[in-house]
Amino acid sequence: MLAEVQPPETSEHPAIISAKEVSVYYSDKKALNAVSLDIGENQITSLIGPSGCGKSTFLRCLNRMNDTVPGCRVEGKITLDGHDIYASSVDEVLLRARVGMVFQKPNPFPKSIYDNVAYGPRIHGLAKNKDELDDIVLTSLEKAGLLKEVRDRLNATGTGLSGGQQQRLCIARALAVQPDIILMDEPCSALDPIATAKVEELIEELRENYTIIIVTHSMQQAARISQKTAFFHLGEIVEVGDTEQLFTSPSDERTQGYITGRFG
Amino acid sequence: MTDIQEAKKKASWDSPETRKNLARRQRSERLFRNIGLSAIIIALCMLATLLVSIAGKGYSAFVQTRFTIDITFSEEVIDPKGERDEEVLRAASYGSLVRDALRQEFPQVTSRRDLRPLFGIVSKGAAAQLREMVMENPDLIGQTLPVQLVASDDMDMFNKGFIDRNVVEEDRRVKDREIAWFDQLDQKGAVETVFNTDFFVSGDSREPEIAGIWGAMVGSFYTLMVTFFISFPIGVMTAIYLEEFAPQNKFTDIIEVNINNLAAVPSIVFGLLGLALFLNVAHLPRSAPVVGGLTLALMTLPTIIIAARAAIRAVPDSIRQGALGLGASPQQTAFHHVLPLSMPGILTGTIIGLSQALGETAPLLMIGMVAFIVDIPGGFTDPATVLPVQIFLWADSPERAFVEKTSGAILVLLGFLIFMNALAVLLRKKFERRW
């Protein structure tokens, strides 16, 4: 099964997510047209492309966040570890616990830093007692590189942190649920360059244990952190390949045009 | 050539035309500002007039005239057998104690024609006042001591200056001989104006001097309790369902339009609905807070739903996305995040809806809460009346003394309304959140 959907580009990473002929409609408007893409495990895959090209739509298909949009319809097949995630037997709530998400605008809950991170484990019953919960919260904050900065004010409200800290808090919050895959929807677009550098560094560290798919507007960012890049244009994947190759010798002229700044 | 000239004209800063335009614009802005300012001033003046007139008429309701008269608690009258049996003590003729005391106070009055008005200068409630004293302390029997008796409403009005002694006697409610008695008591220092506790602790009465608003306040309290416990949960749940769960289709559109229309339905119509539904179909007790509360809940529901929906919609979508992205179910998202964040707004809307309900009269007239009720209601099914209806009843009464009672009750009602609205503002200020 997995062998069937192996990408043409040879990769030492086996595909964990495999999308086949995925089309998305918002009411009658087609936002994504027969997109097929394989995501390698423990890799950073970046999705680039001009605004409105469908890259965020595709990302949101992977944890079924599109289900929450009224009038949205998904066709095609997306498998996670070989299981169809749109099968009726799959509960989207459990799926989202496996496939975490970080959003464009940092959106910590207006609660304490501790409660922000502890929320996921609490609703999924991941901790048996207070000590275990403390442990999860501290490890997650540590992994997100935030623990040093907030160790002595875990009860302060999460919205009081700086933008970059808020975004790392959101990453810690996603990590606390112990997902396999983390989707990031332009996680740095609302951050200043220094905060961006910190988050990028964090994303690279996370690659060891997580599969990361990141939508970005910044081609430099895609080039810096990702191993694989997919270029979206007008609801279709134009080109997908190893990041270095895609940026140095793109095979499609639209890709060429986009990365050299002729449109987008 | 002409193009260049025109461009020059446009760029000019102080050509006569520019100056004219500028003056006109500034004049119109000044005019607009002044119109706005005068609108506010007119509104404030009207409000001030209203408050001053009500307070001016109503403040005297909070004081009461009392006559200090020596009362002999004669054992012969109260308890001739000396058994101190409660039933006997309660049934005794305290009115004759008052009459005896007045006869002693004014020995010059002997004719039957004069005695009746003389007995009328103290309130009919004076006997009840004495009964209460004796029931509380039976040792008083056999003693003679000065007691502050409530004056009749006419004497009260005279004391407060609402009846002018210079008017010809025929046109005056208080006759010359009554004024003479009053003056005699006044010279003795027996006329006192004290804080009117009766007004706050007793129920309605035919005698204005002892009528109070406590019964109406308790009735209002029970009614609002019913209204709150019915309309708040239903309203909030409706709002959550419509905002967070309901699919967007024709059916929910129709519901939405209907809720908005319900908010504009005249309240008397809700009264008719309450009459038809709760009294004629469900056979709930007439005049009871439970029915009044249910009827007002119908009226308050749209207000709460609309306010709650607005508050829920104000919660940014990023919070919902964040929770859903973590694997929270839609229900968990709604109850763990959206509802707590919108609670201040929902509570503000609820308080405003309840304060509307507190001031509502018309629907309650339809379900019989307009009855004359002396007893303080002891529960949700006892006959009761509410503050605005009490005001309505008193405003309808012919006695001069009810005018000040009406204004006094309005002041109390306004006090409650201001308190509730201030609470709503405080809540909003305290929990206001910036995203």
XYZ file of C-alpha atoms in Angstrom:
699
model
C 0.000 0.000 0.000
C 2.678 2.447 1.000
C 4.810 1.329 -1.879
C 2.088 2.316 -4.322
C 2.149 5.928 -3.262
C 5.903 6.378 -3.006
C 6.885 9.714 -4.509
C 8.868 9.752 -7.705
C 11.641 11.581 -5.884
C 13.668 9.016 -3.995
C 13.737 9.716 -0.319
C 15.188 7.831 2.607
C 12.161 8.848 4.688
C 9.116 6.618 4.384
C 5.877 8.502 3.769
C 3.727 8.902 6.872
C 1.009 10.919 5.201
C -0.024 10.318 1.679
C -2.568 12.463 -0.150
C -4.036 11.223 -3.375
C -6.118 13.263 -5.800
C -7.384 15.554 -3.060
C -9.867 18.193 -4.185
C -11.524 20.701 -1.884
C -14.628 22.740 -2.581
C -15.892 25.722 -0.624
C -19.568 25.586 -1.539
C -19.221 25.583 -5.336
C -15.784 27.087 -5.568
C -12.989 24.608 -6.133
C -10.043 25.562 -3.935
C -7.837 22.537 -4.480
C -7.676 20.438 -7.621
C -6.540 16.812 -7.453
C -3.478 17.316 -5.286
C -1.272 14.325 -4.543
C 1.576 14.580 -2.087
C 3.564 12.271 0.162
C 4.977 13.554 3.426
C 8.080 11.845 4.736
C 8.406 10.933 8.379
C 10.633 13.089 10.625
C 11.110 15.578 7.853
C 10.158 19.183 7.430
C 8.024 19.687 4.369
C 7.249 23.220 3.370
C 4.340 24.293 1.244
C 4.972 27.497 -0.689
C 3.042 29.440 -3.258
C 1.256 32.738 -3.832
C -1.741 33.797 -1.728
C -4.917 31.858 -2.390
C -3.098 28.957 -4.040
C -4.624 26.395 -1.682
C -1.618 25.535 0.476
C -3.389 26.370 3.743
C -6.478 24.550 2.535
C -4.372 21.471 1.883
C -2.738 21.752 5.305
C -6.105 21.977 7.000
C -7.249 18.816 5.220
C -4.545 16.848 6.988
C -6.158 17.194 10.431
C -9.684 17.695 9.102
C -9.884 21.272 10.356
C -11.755 21.980 7.154
C -14.626 20.008 8.628
C -15.366 23.004 10.830
C -15.831 25.293 7.820
C -19.467 25.320 6.697
C -19.925 24.309 3.076
C -16.495 22.749 2.733
C -16.236 19.406 0.938
C -13.167 17.215 0.549
C -12.738 14.619 -2.190
C -9.915 12.129 -2.725
C -8.024 10.121 -0.193
C -5.601 11.050 2.564
C -3.942 8.265 4.511
C -2.050 8.464 7.755
C 0.016 5.329 8.392
C -2.071 3.697 5.721
C -5.435 4.542 7.329
C -7.888 6.737 5.465
C -8.409 9.734 7.750
C -11.708 10.602 6.084
C -13.134 7.142 6.696
C -16.320 7.188 8.753
C -14.624 5.081 11.433
C -12.081 7.827 12.121
C -12.952 10.336 14.808
C -11.644 13.749 13.808
C -11.112 14.692 17.439
C -8.696 11.795 17.964
C -7.070 12.535 14.636
C -6.346 16.088 15.726
C -4.671 14.764 18.838
C -2.246 12.879 16.578
C -1.887 15.697 14.096
C -1.290 18.911 16.028
C -1.582 22.373 14.598
C 0.052 25.755 15.113
C -1.654 28.780 13.628
C -0.605 31.932 11.865
C -1.537 34.271 14.678
C -0.372 33.123 18.115
C -3.614 32.148 19.833
C -2.910 31.167 23.438
C -6.036 30.753 25.534
C -6.583 33.666 27.919
C -5.568 31.414 30.804
C -2.345 30.806 32.685
C 0.712 29.487 30.865
C 0.379 26.257 32.813
C -3.283 25.806 31.905
C -2.572 26.533 28.257
C -0.179 23.623 28.048
C -2.142 21.392 30.401
C -5.417 21.801 28.486
C -4.713 19.174 25.816
C -3.466 16.468 28.218
C -6.438 17.180 30.468
C -9.115 16.691 27.821
C -7.394 13.593 26.454
C -6.757 12.148 29.903
C -3.020 11.823 29.323
C -2.056 12.405 32.932
C -3.217 10.256 35.796
C -2.386 12.754 38.510
C -1.068 16.221 39.187
C 2.577 15.122 39.158
C 2.279 13.525 35.754
C 0.545 16.616 34.440
C 3.257 18.861 35.869
C 5.783 16.633 34.182
C 4.062 16.858 30.783
C 3.721 20.641 31.050
C 7.352 21.170 32.001
C 8.690 18.781 29.338
C 6.554 20.399 26.663
C 7.691 23.882 27.637
C 11.273 22.623 27.689
C 10.914 21.112 24.212
C 9.461 24.373 22.963
C 12.445 26.221 24.433
C 10.207 28.349 26.610
C 10.778 26.837 30.025
C 13.759 29.010 30.916
C 11.809 32.174 30.222
C 8.610 31.271 32.050
C 9.659 28.836 34.775
C 8.917 31.276 37.601
C 5.633 32.577 36.214
C 3.707 29.538 35.098
C 0.577 31.030 36.615
C 0.870 34.287 34.682
C -1.562 34.610 31.808
C -0.420 33.314 28.438
C -1.646 36.365 26.545
C 0.792 38.526 28.520
C 3.830 36.990 26.774
C 5.536 38.546 23.775
C 4.456 37.471 20.291
C 7.324 35.031 19.803
C 6.879 33.576 23.271
C 3.163 33.201 22.617
C 3.867 31.262 19.444
C 6.316 28.986 21.246
C 3.672 28.542 23.951
C 1.262 27.436 21.223
C 3.877 24.960 19.997
C 4.362 23.688 23.551
C 0.597 23.358 23.830
C 0.529 21.255 20.655
C 3.480 19.125 21.841
C 1.778 18.379 25.169
C -0.796 16.204 23.390
C 2.131 14.113 22.067
C 1.280 14.242 18.375
C 3.247 12.533 15.616
C 2.756 15.281 13.130
C 2.661 19.032 13.584
C 1.032 21.284 11.003
C 2.193 24.879 11.005
C 0.238 27.513 9.136
C 2.644 30.423 8.559
C 3.795 30.286 12.182
C 6.224 33.197 11.843
C 4.274 35.642 9.718
C 3.166 37.655 12.759
C 6.601 37.658 14.407
C 9.619 39.945 14.244
C 12.901 38.597 12.789
C 14.465 37.702 16.149
C 11.418 35.790 17.322
C 11.240 34.174 13.893
C 14.821 32.952 14.203
C 14.027 31.395 17.578
C 10.925 29.630 16.276
C 12.806 28.377 13.215
C 15.546 27.003 15.418
C 12.898 25.270 17.483
C 11.245 23.774 14.389
C 14.559 22.334 13.266
C 15.089 20.753 16.682
C 11.626 19.249 16.635
C 12.341 17.472 13.362
C 14.087 14.666 15.212
C 10.894 13.469 16.845
C 8.100 14.939 14.777
C 6.988 15.174 11.213
C 6.443 18.820 10.419
C 4.510 20.377 7.577
C 4.849 24.115 7.355
C 3.047 26.620 5.156
C 5.152 29.681 4.598
C 5.152 32.842 2.560
C 8.865 33.248 2.983
C 10.904 31.322 0.450
C 14.022 31.973 2.506
C 12.370 30.291 5.448
C 11.421 27.284 3.342
C 14.975 27.078 2.044
C 16.460 27.417 5.533
C 14.481 24.808 7.418
C 12.810 22.300 5.130
C 14.062 19.179 3.453
C 11.233 18.962 0.998
C 9.239 21.707 -0.653
C 5.994 21.650 -2.578
C 5.068 24.587 -4.778
C 1.330 25.269 -5.043
C -0.223 27.410 -7.712
C -3.929 27.982 -8.461
C -5.045 25.003 -6.398
C -2.583 22.545 -7.864
C 0.841 21.264 -6.986
C 3.175 22.488 -9.684
C 6.330 20.947 -8.419
C 7.510 19.005 -5.418
C 11.007 17.914 -4.598
C 14.012 18.197 -2.332
C 14.232 21.773 -1.156
C 17.726 22.386 -2.467
C 16.915 21.054 -5.869
C 13.641 22.958 -6.127
C 15.260 26.251 -5.299
C 18.381 25.811 -7.398
C 17.092 24.084 -10.481
C 13.321 24.104 -10.663
C 11.942 22.036 -13.491
C 8.779 24.059 -14.071
C 8.918 27.599 -15.339
C 6.124 28.702 -12.985
C 8.260 27.589 -10.051
C 11.167 29.408 -11.610
C 9.022 32.514 -11.943
C 7.803 32.363 -8.353
C 11.133 31.765 -6.658
C 12.837 34.458 -8.658
C 10.108 36.888 -7.664
C 8.378 37.393 -10.967
C 4.979 36.814 -9.375
C 3.501 35.903 -6.038
C -1.864 76.721 -21.068
C -5.265 76.548 -19.396
C -4.249 73.281 -17.755
C -1.344 74.920 -16.019
C -3.518 77.785 -14.813
C -6.074 75.386 -13.375
C -3.428 73.377 -11.578
C -2.173 76.585 -10.049
C -5.635 77.457 -8.812
C -6.044 74.082 -7.106
C -2.743 74.293 -5.318
C -3.421 77.746 -3.942
C -3.710 77.928 -0.148
C -5.180 81.344 0.302
C -7.147 82.294 -2.723
C -10.459 83.956 -1.802
C -12.294 80.875 -3.008
C -10.287 78.514 -0.818
C -10.829 80.763 2.142
C -14.533 80.868 1.472
C -14.690 77.101 1.256
C -12.677 76.730 4.404
C -14.912 79.131 6.316
C -17.982 77.278 5.135
C -16.604 73.908 6.151
C -15.552 75.115 9.566
C -18.925 76.754 10.089
C -20.741 73.542 9.270
C -18.538 71.549 11.606
C -19.142 74.015 14.420
C -22.847 73.868 13.729
C -22.880 70.090 13.838
C -20.969 70.028 17.098
C -23.351 72.529 18.649
C -26.406 70.600 17.526
C -25.019 67.436 19.109
C -24.179 69.264 22.298
C -27.610 70.845 22.585
C -29.272 67.474 22.014
C -27.356 66.065 24.970
C -28.147 69.100 27.112
C -31.869 68.824 26.327
C -31.831 65.141 27.205
C -30.020 65.828 30.486
C -32.456 68.629 31.351
C -35.418 66.328 30.830
C -33.827 63.652 32.950
C -33.064 66.190 35.671
C -36.645 67.511 35.555
C -37.995 64.014 35.899
C -35.728 63.124 38.797
C -36.243 66.416 40.623
C -40.009 66.213 40.276
C -40.177 62.608 41.462
C -37.695 63.140 44.264
C -39.446 66.367 45.276
C -42.785 64.603 45.522
C -41.419 61.367 46.858
C -38.907 62.236 49.543
C -41.683 62.908 52.078
C -42.842 59.292 51.702
C -39.757 58.295 53.634
C -40.861 60.177 56.770
C -43.968 59.742 58.841
C -45.866 61.849 61.368
C -46.361 60.361 64.794
C -48.240 61.589 67.851
C -46.857 60.732 71.266
C -49.851 59.899 73.428
C -50.038 58.323 76.873
C -51.630 54.933 76.536
C -53.023 53.023 79.464
C -52.757 49.314 78.771
C -55.778 48.583 80.913
C -56.059 44.968 81.981
C -59.830 45.331 82.046
C -59.908 45.950 78.312
C -57.170 43.638 77.128
C -57.377 40.621 79.369
C -60.251 40.863 81.864
C -59.714 37.278 83.125
C -55.970 37.715 83.594
C -55.073 34.470 81.800
C -52.592 36.012 79.365
C -53.906 33.635 76.731
C -52.485 34.536 73.336
C -55.827 34.240 71.599
C -57.435 36.572 74.084
C -54.591 39.060 73.795
C -54.867 39.030 70.010
C -58.628 39.464 69.944
C -58.734 42.315 72.486
C -60.110 45.706 71.435
C -57.003 47.830 71.194
C -58.997 50.453 69.335
C -60.761 51.324 72.570
C -57.376 51.823 74.263
C -56.564 54.405 71.614
C -59.973 56.038 71.979
C -59.655 56.207 75.764
C -56.219 57.745 75.487
C -57.455 60.372 73.041
C -60.427 61.191 75.292
C -58.024 61.759 78.173
C -55.725 63.839 76.024
C -58.559 66.058 74.841
C -61.026 66.200 77.776
C -62.736 69.226 76.210
C -64.142 67.092 73.396
C -67.337 65.472 74.547
C -69.945 65.585 71.806
C -70.410 62.510 69.682
C -70.166 64.726 66.614
C -66.641 65.753 67.553
C -65.402 62.469 68.975
C -65.475 60.648 65.665
C -63.108 63.064 63.919
C -60.970 63.133 67.061
C -60.507 59.375 66.908
C -59.682 59.859 63.247
C -56.514 61.862 63.813
C -54.552 58.703 64.514
C -54.219 55.968 61.953
C -56.452 52.911 61.914
C -53.175 51.052 62.122
C -52.580 52.402 65.652
C -54.636 49.579 67.188
C -52.535 46.999 65.377
C -49.441 48.820 66.582
C -50.576 48.465 70.204
C -51.558 44.828 69.698
C -48.089 44.071 68.435
C -46.526 45.764 71.452
C -48.640 43.732 73.858
C -48.134 40.450 72.025
C -44.417 41.024 72.204
C -44.380 42.026 75.822
C -47.513 41.086 77.837
C -45.957 42.734 80.914
C -47.088 46.071 79.481
C -50.612 45.286 80.622
C -51.549 47.468 83.525
C -48.961 50.127 82.750
C -49.383 53.608 81.348
C -46.684 54.874 79.048
C -46.235 57.295 76.153
C -46.499 55.616 72.745
C -45.760 57.100 69.309
C -48.951 56.460 67.359
C -48.980 56.817 63.593
C -51.001 59.851 62.572
C -53.801 59.545 60.023
C -52.955 60.353 56.427
C -54.728 63.726 56.591
C -52.827 64.807 59.689
C -49.644 63.509 58.051
C -50.293 65.600 54.951
C -51.075 68.618 57.120
C -47.878 68.175 59.104
C -45.824 67.847 55.920
C -47.332 71.097 54.638
C -49.341 69.668 51.757
C -52.556 71.054 53.280
C -52.610 74.820 53.763
C -54.345 76.092 56.920
C -55.055 79.437 55.258
C -57.484 77.921 52.781
C -61.171 78.401 53.626
C -62.435 75.563 55.752
C -64.944 74.191 53.234
C -62.190 73.649 50.677
C -59.854 72.018 53.130
C -59.735 68.316 53.958
C -58.528 69.025 57.492
C -61.116 71.046 59.383
C -60.473 73.797 61.902
C -61.108 71.648 64.988
C -58.625 69.045 63.743
C -56.042 71.763 63.242
C -56.729 72.924 66.788
C -56.111 69.398 68.104
C -52.964 69.160 66.054
C -51.711 72.488 67.414
C -52.481 71.387 70.953
C -50.366 68.262 70.469
C -47.688 70.263 68.690
C -47.399 72.724 71.611
C -46.894 69.784 73.945
C -44.094 68.581 71.681
C -46.058 65.454 70.971
C -45.869 65.728 67.176
C -42.842 64.051 65.733
C -41.664 63.405 62.196
C -39.701 60.168 62.110
C -38.178 57.913 59.453
C -40.948 55.868 57.874
C -39.895 52.286 58.543
C -43.463 51.146 57.824
C -42.932 52.115 54.183
C -40.133 49.584 53.840
C -41.355 46.752 56.058
C -45.097 46.471 55.478
C -47.327 45.456 52.635
C -49.972 47.442 50.854
C -52.867 48.939 52.826
C -56.035 50.960 52.254
C -54.625 53.429 54.773
C -51.864 55.330 52.992
C -50.022 56.183 56.232
C -49.273 52.527 56.914
C -48.993 51.247 53.339
C -45.566 49.948 52.425
C -43.672 48.471 49.511
C -42.116 45.459 51.201
C -44.822 43.161 49.815
C -44.205 44.458 46.302
C -40.442 44.161 46.747
C -40.722 40.548 47.855
C -43.125 39.881 44.969
C -40.680 41.447 42.533
C -37.878 39.365 43.991
C -39.751 36.057 43.594
C -40.910 37.023 40.118
C -37.411 37.951 38.979
C -36.021 34.731 40.452
C -38.412 32.730 38.305
C -37.628 34.891 35.295
C -33.882 34.472 35.778
C -33.901 30.728 36.337
C -36.104 30.141 33.307
C -34.752 32.640 30.811
C -31.025 32.545 31.601
C -30.313 28.844 30.996
C -32.690 28.583 28.049
C -31.427 31.817 26.521
C -27.748 30.940 26.886
C -28.220 27.410 25.582
C -30.177 28.718 22.603
C -27.469 31.251 21.842
C -24.706 28.644 22.075
C -26.582 26.239 19.872
C -27.378 28.846 17.245
C -23.865 30.273 17.200
C -21.698 27.202 17.645
C -23.605 24.173 16.450
C -26.572 24.995 14.256
C -26.087 24.515 10.525
C -26.561 27.610 8.389
C -29.792 26.999 6.527
C -33.276 28.362 5.894
C -34.594 26.903 9.106
C -32.050 28.624 11.363
C -32.514 31.826 9.362
C -36.229 31.747 10.127
C -35.511 31.136 13.809
C -33.101 34.046 13.874
C -35.569 36.450 12.249
C -38.259 35.312 14.659
C -36.116 35.848 17.730
C -35.291 39.351 16.586
C -38.973 40.029 15.969
C -39.958 38.623 19.355
C -37.718 41.204 21.009
C -39.903 43.903 19.478
C -43.289 42.414 20.387
C -45.255 44.680 22.766
C -45.075 43.313 26.286
C -48.863 43.224 26.698
C -48.937 40.526 24.036
C -46.670 38.389 26.180
C -49.137 39.011 28.993
C -51.969 37.648 26.855
C -49.839 34.652 25.954
C -49.094 34.055 29.635
C -52.795 34.331 30.425
C -53.745 31.836 27.744
C -50.907 29.424 28.403
C -50.111 29.449 32.097
C -53.528 30.269 33.537
C -56.046 28.830 31.103
C -54.132 25.780 29.932
C -51.690 24.965 32.726
C -54.041 26.231 35.480
C -51.269 27.786 37.523
C -52.388 30.027 40.410
C -53.559 33.505 39.483
C -51.608 36.566 40.697
C -48.640 34.385 41.643
C -44.956 35.224 41.116
C -44.463 31.905 39.333
C -46.829 32.928 36.538
C -45.527 36.489 36.449
C -41.979 35.162 36.304
C -42.795 32.765 33.484
C -44.515 35.499 31.501
C -41.617 37.899 31.998
C -39.220 35.084 31.085
C -40.940 34.825 27.700
C -40.374 38.537 27.274
C -36.768 38.487 28.494
C -35.677 35.464 26.451
C -35.124 37.282 23.139
C -33.105 39.998 24.891
C -30.850 37.420 26.532
C -30.498 35.365 23.349
C -29.541 38.390 21.272
C -27.037 39.659 23.862
C -25.545 36.200 24.364
C -25.179 35.634 20.640
C -23.382 38.940 20.252
C -21.075 38.065 23.152
C -20.351 34.612 21.735
C -19.675 36.029 18.299
C -17.185 38.459 19.835
C -14.961 35.569 20.953
C -12.253 35.434 18.297
C -12.287 32.424 16.026
C -8.618 31.796 16.731
C -9.561 30.556 20.208
C -11.984 28.010 18.739
C -9.401 26.943 16.149
C -6.764 26.581 18.844
C -8.983 24.356 20.940
C -10.195 22.279 17.986
C -6.617 21.933 16.750
C -5.679 20.392 20.081
C -8.342 17.763 19.658
C -11.081 19.340 21.761
C -14.563 18.353 20.645
C -16.925 21.127 19.531
C -18.764 20.795 22.812
C -15.564 21.052 24.849
C -14.573 24.062 22.777
C -17.891 25.741 23.477
C -18.010 25.041 27.194
C -14.307 25.296 28.109
C -13.444 28.357 26.057
C -16.217 30.187 24.249
C -18.751 30.266 27.069
C -16.377 31.436 29.845
C -14.986 34.128 27.560
C -18.416 35.402 26.594
C -19.878 35.191 30.106
C -19.336 38.869 31.024
C -21.217 39.951 27.910
C -23.942 37.390 28.510
C -24.352 38.495 32.129
C -24.499 42.139 31.096
C -27.274 41.343 28.636
C -29.064 39.241 31.217
C -28.984 41.969 33.843
C -30.306 44.495 31.347
C -33.048 42.048 30.363
C -33.922 41.486 34.015
C -34.016 45.179 34.769
C -36.455 45.539 31.886
C -38.514 42.768 33.429
C -38.328 44.456 36.832
C -39.880 47.603 35.394
C -42.552 45.827 33.379
C -46.232 46.338 34.276
C -48.459 45.577 31.320
C -48.048 41.785 30.989
C -48.551 41.359 34.732
C -51.894 43.148 34.571
C -53.090 40.397 32.241
C -52.281 37.604 34.655
C -53.898 39.190 37.681
C -50.884 40.508 39.550
C -52.731 43.802 39.838
C -54.767 42.623 42.822
C -54.781 44.466 46.138
C -52.626 42.240 48.331
C -51.854 43.109 51.928
C -49.914 40.016 52.968
C -46.243 39.648 52.256
C -45.932 36.751 49.780
C -44.202 33.773 51.353
C -43.421 31.811 48.209
C -43.660 31.494 44.481
C -47.338 30.538 44.454
C -48.686 33.103 46.944
C -50.679 35.990 45.545
C -48.310 38.902 45.090
C -47.792 42.132 43.314
C -44.602 43.752 42.034
C -43.072 47.212 42.368
C -44.247 48.769 39.079
C -47.754 47.384 39.547
C -47.770 48.753 43.097
C -46.875 52.131 41.656
C -49.699 51.752 39.155
C -52.155 50.862 41.937
C -51.133 53.751 44.154
C -51.153 56.228 41.297
C -54.785 55.219 40.802
C -55.759 55.853 44.439
C -57.637 59.051 45.273
C -56.048 59.852 48.646
C -53.611 62.736 48.603
C -51.163 60.728 50.710
C -50.787 58.108 47.954
C -49.195 60.721 45.682
C -46.058 60.760 47.793
C -46.201 56.977 48.195
C -46.283 56.640 44.420
C -43.247 58.849 43.994
C -41.485 57.150 46.876
C -42.046 53.737 45.300
C -40.815 55.094 41.954
C -37.638 56.273 43.707
C -37.114 52.801 45.173
C -37.728 51.155 41.790
C -35.349 53.593 40.077
C -32.801 52.828 42.777
C -32.987 49.131 41.976
C -32.775 49.772 38.229
C -29.762 52.045 38.611
C -28.130 49.463 40.853
C -28.685 46.666 38.338
C -27.482 48.696 35.370
C -24.432 49.860 37.307
C -23.717 46.208 38.072
C -23.905 45.426 34.359
C -21.491 48.246 33.535
C -19.104 47.136 36.280
C -19.142 43.544 35.077
C -18.373 44.653 31.554
C -15.546 46.900 32.701
C -14.058 44.307 35.013
C -13.942 41.439 32.560
C -13.366 43.381 29.383
C -10.700 41.535 27.415
C -8.404 42.647 24.691
C -7.193 40.138 22.179
